[in-house]
């Protein structure tokens, strides 16, 4: 969890960058974090389908019509599938991993509800902006069988919420 102020680079510099590393397997020599030596399944999500399109999707893929200009290099982007009902939004993307395998990237939004996160297991889940607790716990379930993990990048706009409390040692601390 990376909880910090607005406009400090949480989305692009942390969540987007790390998600791209795992999808492509192209890690810098100095990377000491987790590495995947195979194609992965990754799910990324934000508050609404429009904010996912305008923020997360744009950072990872580039703007609609110019996919391959975002953090995921154009030569690694194999195919995108459009999301129904949201102009310019992507539902899934296939990404070339250095192993020769393909990674799958799935875009979801919290407004779709917990049920939209059920089903397939995931290696990596990145939640940009604070999710509802039901979505967060469902995402944890998606990574249990793979040994994967969930990343959160957000500013605590909801105050000392249930999600924030789940990361703190002393729920009585008045730190906000």
Short mmCIF file of C-alpha atoms in Angstrom, two decimals:
data_model
loop_
_atom_site.label_atom_id
_atom_site.label_comp_id
_atom_site.label_asym_id
_atom_site.label_seq_id
_atom_site.Cartn_x
_atom_site.Cartn_y
_atom_site.Cartn_z
CA UNK A 1 0.00 0.00 0.00
CA UNK A 2 1.29 3.42 -0.97
CA UNK A 3 -0.86 6.01 0.74
CA UNK A 4 0.30 9.56 0.08
CA UNK A 5 -0.76 13.07 -0.88
CA UNK A 6 -2.23 14.02 -4.23
CA UNK A 7 0.06 14.70 -7.21
CA UNK A 8 3.16 12.87 -5.91
CA UNK A 9 3.35 10.16 -8.60
CA UNK A 10 1.48 7.25 -7.03
CA UNK A 11 -0.34 6.27 -10.21
CA UNK A 12 2.36 6.51 -12.86
CA UNK A 13 5.56 6.27 -10.86
CA UNK A 14 4.51 3.46 -8.53
CA UNK A 15 1.44 1.47 -9.60
CA UNK A 16 1.73 1.88 -13.36
CA UNK A 17 5.47 1.34 -13.48
CA UNK A 18 5.46 -1.79 -11.33
CA UNK A 19 2.48 -3.27 -13.17
CA UNK A 20 4.30 -2.71 -16.48
CA UNK A 21 7.44 -4.44 -15.19
CA UNK A 22 5.45 -7.53 -14.21
CA UNK A 23 3.42 -7.64 -17.43
CA UNK A 24 6.51 -7.41 -19.65
CA UNK A 25 9.13 -9.06 -17.44
CA UNK A 26 11.49 -6.22 -18.40
CA UNK A 27 12.94 -5.40 -14.99
CA UNK A 28 15.76 -2.89 -14.54
CA UNK A 29 19.03 -4.38 -13.23
CA UNK A 30 18.54 -2.65 -9.88
CA UNK A 31 15.05 -4.10 -9.27
CA UNK A 32 15.01 -5.91 -5.91
CA UNK A 33 11.27 -6.55 -5.77
CA UNK A 34 9.25 -9.52 -6.89
CA UNK A 35 9.97 -10.78 -10.41
CA UNK A 36 7.80 -12.94 -12.66
CA UNK A 37 9.68 -15.14 -15.13
CA UNK A 38 6.49 -15.97 -17.04
CA UNK A 39 3.45 -14.23 -18.48
CA UNK A 40 1.05 -13.11 -15.77
CA UNK A 41 -2.57 -12.21 -15.21
CA UNK A 42 -2.96 -8.69 -13.86
CA UNK A 43 -6.09 -6.78 -12.91
CA UNK A 44 -6.08 -3.00 -12.51
CA UNK A 45 -8.98 -0.96 -11.19
CA UNK A 46 -10.15 2.48 -10.15
CA UNK A 47 -13.33 4.21 -9.08
CA UNK A 48 -15.32 4.42 -12.35
CA UNK A 49 -14.98 3.07 -15.88
CA UNK A 50 -14.34 6.62 -17.09
CA UNK A 51 -11.60 7.35 -14.54
CA UNK A 52 -10.00 3.97 -15.30
CA UNK A 53 -10.01 4.92 -19.01
CA UNK A 54 -8.80 8.48 -18.44
CA UNK A 55 -6.16 7.74 -15.81
CA UNK A 56 -4.98 4.13 -15.47
CA UNK A 57 -5.55 3.03 -19.07
CA UNK A 58 -3.98 6.24 -20.41
CA UNK A 59 -0.89 5.79 -18.22
CA UNK A 60 -0.43 2.14 -19.18
CA UNK A 61 -1.46 2.11 -22.86
CA UNK A 62 -1.47 5.74 -23.98
CA UNK A 63 -4.50 7.69 -25.20
CA UNK A 64 -7.22 5.96 -27.28
CA UNK A 65 -6.01 5.65 -30.86
CA UNK A 66 -2.39 5.86 -29.73
CA UNK A 67 -1.99 2.67 -27.72
CA UNK A 68 1.62 1.71 -27.21
CA UNK A 69 2.67 5.23 -26.22
CA UNK A 70 2.11 4.69 -22.50
CA UNK A 71 4.25 2.83 -19.97
CA UNK A 72 3.71 -0.47 -21.78
CA UNK A 73 5.95 -0.24 -24.86
CA UNK A 74 4.22 -0.48 -28.25
CA UNK A 75 6.33 -3.49 -29.25
CA UNK A 76 5.05 -5.37 -26.19
CA UNK A 77 1.37 -4.58 -26.77
CA UNK A 78 -0.19 -7.44 -28.72
CA UNK A 79 -3.93 -6.75 -28.70
CA UNK A 80 -6.62 -4.76 -26.88
CA UNK A 81 -10.30 -5.58 -26.52
CA UNK A 82 -12.83 -2.75 -26.21
CA UNK A 83 -15.03 -2.38 -23.15
CA UNK A 84 -18.73 -2.28 -24.00
CA UNK A 85 -20.60 0.89 -23.09
CA UNK A 86 -17.62 3.22 -22.50
CA UNK A 87 -16.20 4.93 -25.58
CA UNK A 88 -12.44 4.46 -25.86
CA UNK A 89 -12.22 2.16 -22.86
CA UNK A 90 -10.33 -1.14 -22.93
CA UNK A 91 -11.58 -4.31 -21.23
CA UNK A 92 -8.44 -6.43 -21.68
CA UNK A 93 -4.99 -6.16 -23.22
CA UNK A 94 -2.51 -8.84 -24.20
CA UNK A 95 1.12 -7.99 -23.47
CA UNK A 96 4.27 -9.76 -24.64
CA UNK A 97 6.41 -11.01 -21.71
CA UNK A 98 10.18 -11.47 -22.22
CA UNK A 99 9.72 -15.20 -21.56
CA UNK A 100 7.90 -15.49 -24.87
CA UNK A 101 4.59 -15.96 -23.09
CA UNK A 102 1.73 -13.46 -23.04
CA UNK A 103 0.44 -11.55 -20.05
CA UNK A 104 -3.20 -10.58 -19.70
CA UNK A 105 -4.20 -7.18 -18.36
CA UNK A 106 -7.79 -6.70 -17.19
CA UNK A 107 -9.39 -3.30 -16.49
CA UNK A 108 -12.20 -3.04 -13.92
CA UNK A 109 -13.88 -0.34 -11.83
CA UNK A 110 -15.23 -0.28 -8.29
CA UNK A 111 -18.60 0.93 -9.59
CA UNK A 112 -19.02 -2.54 -11.16
CA UNK A 113 -19.23 -3.97 -7.64
CA UNK A 114 -17.41 -6.83 -5.95
CA UNK A 115 -18.93 -9.37 -8.33
CA UNK A 116 -16.93 -7.97 -11.27
CA UNK A 117 -13.74 -8.99 -9.46
CA UNK A 118 -14.81 -12.61 -8.86
CA UNK A 119 -13.65 -15.53 -10.92
CA UNK A 120 -10.16 -15.94 -12.26
CA UNK A 121 -7.07 -15.93 -10.14
CA UNK A 122 -4.62 -13.06 -10.61
CA UNK A 123 -0.87 -12.72 -10.15
CA UNK A 124 -1.00 -8.96 -9.61
CA UNK A 125 -3.86 -6.64 -8.71
CA UNK A 126 -3.34 -2.88 -8.69
CA UNK A 127 -6.07 -0.76 -7.11
CA UNK A 128 -5.61 2.93 -7.86
CA UNK A 129 -7.60 5.05 -5.42
CA UNK A 130 -9.05 3.58 -2.27
CA UNK A 131 -11.39 0.66 -2.99
CA UNK A 132 -14.46 -0.38 -1.04
CA UNK A 133 -13.51 -3.05 1.51
CA UNK A 134 -15.58 -5.69 -0.32
CA UNK A 135 -13.60 -5.10 -3.54
CA UNK A 136 -10.28 -5.13 -1.68
CA UNK A 137 -11.00 -8.44 0.08
CA UNK A 138 -12.24 -10.01 -3.18
CA UNK A 139 -8.96 -9.00 -4.85
CA UNK A 140 -6.99 -10.63 -2.05
CA UNK A 141 -8.96 -13.82 -2.73
CA UNK A 142 -8.00 -13.64 -6.44
CA UNK A 143 -4.28 -13.78 -5.56
CA UNK A 144 -4.39 -16.53 -2.94
CA UNK A 145 -3.96 -19.49 -5.29
CA UNK A 146 -1.19 -17.84 -7.33
CA UNK A 147 0.89 -16.47 -4.47
CA UNK A 148 0.33 -13.10 -6.10
CA UNK A 149 -0.30 -9.80 -4.41
CA UNK A 150 -2.45 -6.68 -4.31
CA UNK A 151 -1.02 -3.14 -4.63
CA UNK A 152 -2.93 -0.06 -3.53
CA UNK A 153 -2.06 3.51 -4.45
CA UNK A 154 -4.29 6.20 -2.97
CA UNK A 155 -4.77 9.38 -1.00
CA UNK A 156 -6.94 8.70 2.08
CA UNK A 157 -9.81 10.95 1.00
CA UNK A 158 -12.26 8.78 2.95
CA UNK A 159 -10.40 9.46 6.20
CA UNK A 160 -9.72 6.69 8.63
CA UNK A 161 -11.73 4.14 6.66
CA UNK A 162 -11.97 0.38 7.05
CA UNK A 163 -9.35 -0.12 4.32
CA UNK A 164 -6.94 2.36 5.94
CA UNK A 165 -7.50 0.76 9.36
CA UNK A 166 -6.61 -2.65 7.92
CA UNK A 167 -3.05 -1.35 7.34
CA UNK A 168 -2.47 0.39 10.66
CA UNK A 169 -1.32 -1.15 13.92
CA UNK A 170 -3.29 1.08 16.27
CA UNK A 171 -6.87 1.80 15.16
CA UNK A 172 -7.17 4.39 17.95
CA UNK A 173 -4.42 6.56 16.49
CA UNK A 174 -5.76 9.89 15.29
CA UNK A 175 -3.26 10.50 12.51
CA UNK A 176 -5.49 12.17 9.95
#
